[in-house]
């Protein structure tokens, strides 16, 4: 490790304090990121809440549509059929 001691770009590891060479991004002793900035994990709660809300709305819309299509109280053919009886046609006698 004497090469790191003479390296002008060497820095100390932020976790263990060992020297990290100028051509290294990670500490070879502890594995910590020395020159690389790690991006935090994106939040998963907001996308999950959006998906849950969309799922609930989709189920509500499907339920409403099903109930609207199967509703028998409407006047468009959903009632009882009535028939009229007519007297049979008579032919005049000659």
Short mmCIF file of C-alpha atoms in Angstrom, two decimals:
data_model
loop_
_atom_site.label_atom_id
_atom_site.label_comp_id
_atom_site.label_asym_id
_atom_site.label_seq_id
_atom_site.Cartn_x
_atom_site.Cartn_y
_atom_site.Cartn_z
CA UNK A 1 0.00 0.00 0.00
CA UNK A 2 2.97 2.25 -0.29
CA UNK A 3 1.75 3.32 -3.76
CA UNK A 4 -1.22 5.02 -2.14
CA UNK A 5 1.00 6.95 0.22
CA UNK A 6 2.87 8.58 -2.65
CA UNK A 7 -0.25 9.16 -4.79
CA UNK A 8 -1.07 12.90 -4.75
CA UNK A 9 -4.75 12.17 -5.52
CA UNK A 10 -5.14 9.71 -2.66
CA UNK A 11 -7.86 10.50 -0.13
CA UNK A 12 -8.89 8.92 3.14
CA UNK A 13 -11.89 6.57 3.09
CA UNK A 14 -14.90 8.28 4.72
CA UNK A 15 -15.78 5.08 6.58
CA UNK A 16 -12.54 3.43 7.69
CA UNK A 17 -9.95 6.16 7.08
CA UNK A 18 -7.62 3.98 4.97
CA UNK A 19 -6.02 5.60 1.92
CA UNK A 20 -7.94 5.31 -1.36
CA UNK A 21 -5.91 5.79 -4.55
CA UNK A 22 -6.72 8.48 -7.08
CA UNK A 23 -7.90 5.91 -9.63
CA UNK A 24 -10.25 4.17 -7.16
CA UNK A 25 -13.87 5.06 -6.54
CA UNK A 26 -14.38 2.53 -3.74
CA UNK A 27 -12.34 1.62 -0.68
CA UNK A 28 -10.61 -1.73 -1.13
CA UNK A 29 -10.65 -2.41 2.63
CA UNK A 30 -14.25 -1.74 3.68
CA UNK A 31 -16.04 -1.34 0.33
CA UNK A 32 -17.43 2.12 1.03
CA UNK A 33 -17.93 4.61 -1.79
CA UNK A 34 -15.03 7.03 -1.56
CA UNK A 35 -15.45 9.16 -4.69
CA UNK A 36 -18.83 7.97 -5.91
CA UNK A 37 -22.01 9.58 -4.69
CA UNK A 38 -24.76 7.06 -4.15
CA UNK A 39 -28.29 8.09 -5.10
CA UNK A 40 -30.88 7.34 -2.44
CA UNK A 41 -33.49 4.73 -3.19
CA UNK A 42 -36.56 6.34 -4.73
CA UNK A 43 -39.69 6.40 -2.62
CA UNK A 44 -42.13 3.55 -3.22
CA UNK A 45 -45.05 4.81 -1.17
CA UNK A 46 -46.31 7.46 -3.59
CA UNK A 47 -46.44 5.16 -6.65
CA UNK A 48 -48.05 2.44 -4.55
CA UNK A 49 -50.68 4.86 -3.24
CA UNK A 50 -51.43 6.03 -6.79
CA UNK A 51 -51.80 2.44 -8.02
CA UNK A 52 -54.05 1.55 -5.09
CA UNK A 53 -56.25 4.59 -5.75
CA UNK A 54 -56.51 3.73 -9.45
CA UNK A 55 -57.40 0.15 -8.55
CA UNK A 56 -60.16 1.24 -6.19
CA UNK A 57 -61.55 3.64 -8.81
CA UNK A 58 -61.48 0.92 -11.48
CA UNK A 59 -63.35 -1.53 -9.23
CA UNK A 60 -65.91 1.18 -8.37
CA UNK A 61 -66.43 2.01 -12.06
CA UNK A 62 -66.84 -1.66 -12.99
CA UNK A 63 -69.30 -2.18 -10.14
CA UNK A 64 -71.32 0.88 -11.15
CA UNK A 65 -71.36 -0.24 -14.78
CA UNK A 66 -72.44 -3.76 -13.84
CA UNK A 67 -75.23 -2.46 -11.64
CA UNK A 68 -76.38 -0.01 -14.32
CA UNK A 69 -76.54 -2.76 -16.94
CA UNK A 70 -78.37 -5.25 -14.74
CA UNK A 71 -80.86 -2.79 -13.22
CA UNK A 72 -84.41 -4.08 -13.80
CA UNK A 73 -86.28 -1.02 -12.58
CA UNK A 74 -85.78 1.00 -15.76
CA UNK A 75 -88.50 1.48 -18.39
CA UNK A 76 -86.48 0.12 -21.27
CA UNK A 77 -87.82 -3.39 -21.44
CA UNK A 78 -87.11 -4.33 -17.89
CA UNK A 79 -90.75 -4.52 -16.73
CA UNK A 80 -93.50 -7.11 -17.11
CA UNK A 81 -94.70 -7.78 -20.58
CA UNK A 82 -98.43 -7.12 -21.15
CA UNK A 83 -100.46 -8.44 -24.02
CA UNK A 84 -103.77 -7.21 -25.31
CA UNK A 85 -106.41 -9.62 -26.30
CA UNK A 86 -108.43 -8.67 -29.34
CA UNK A 87 -111.68 -10.11 -30.46
CA UNK A 88 -111.37 -12.43 -33.37
CA UNK A 89 -112.24 -10.87 -36.66
CA UNK A 90 -115.63 -11.88 -37.96
CA UNK A 91 -116.50 -12.06 -41.56
CA UNK A 92 -119.87 -10.65 -42.65
CA UNK A 93 -122.43 -13.19 -43.72
CA UNK A 94 -123.57 -12.99 -47.39
#
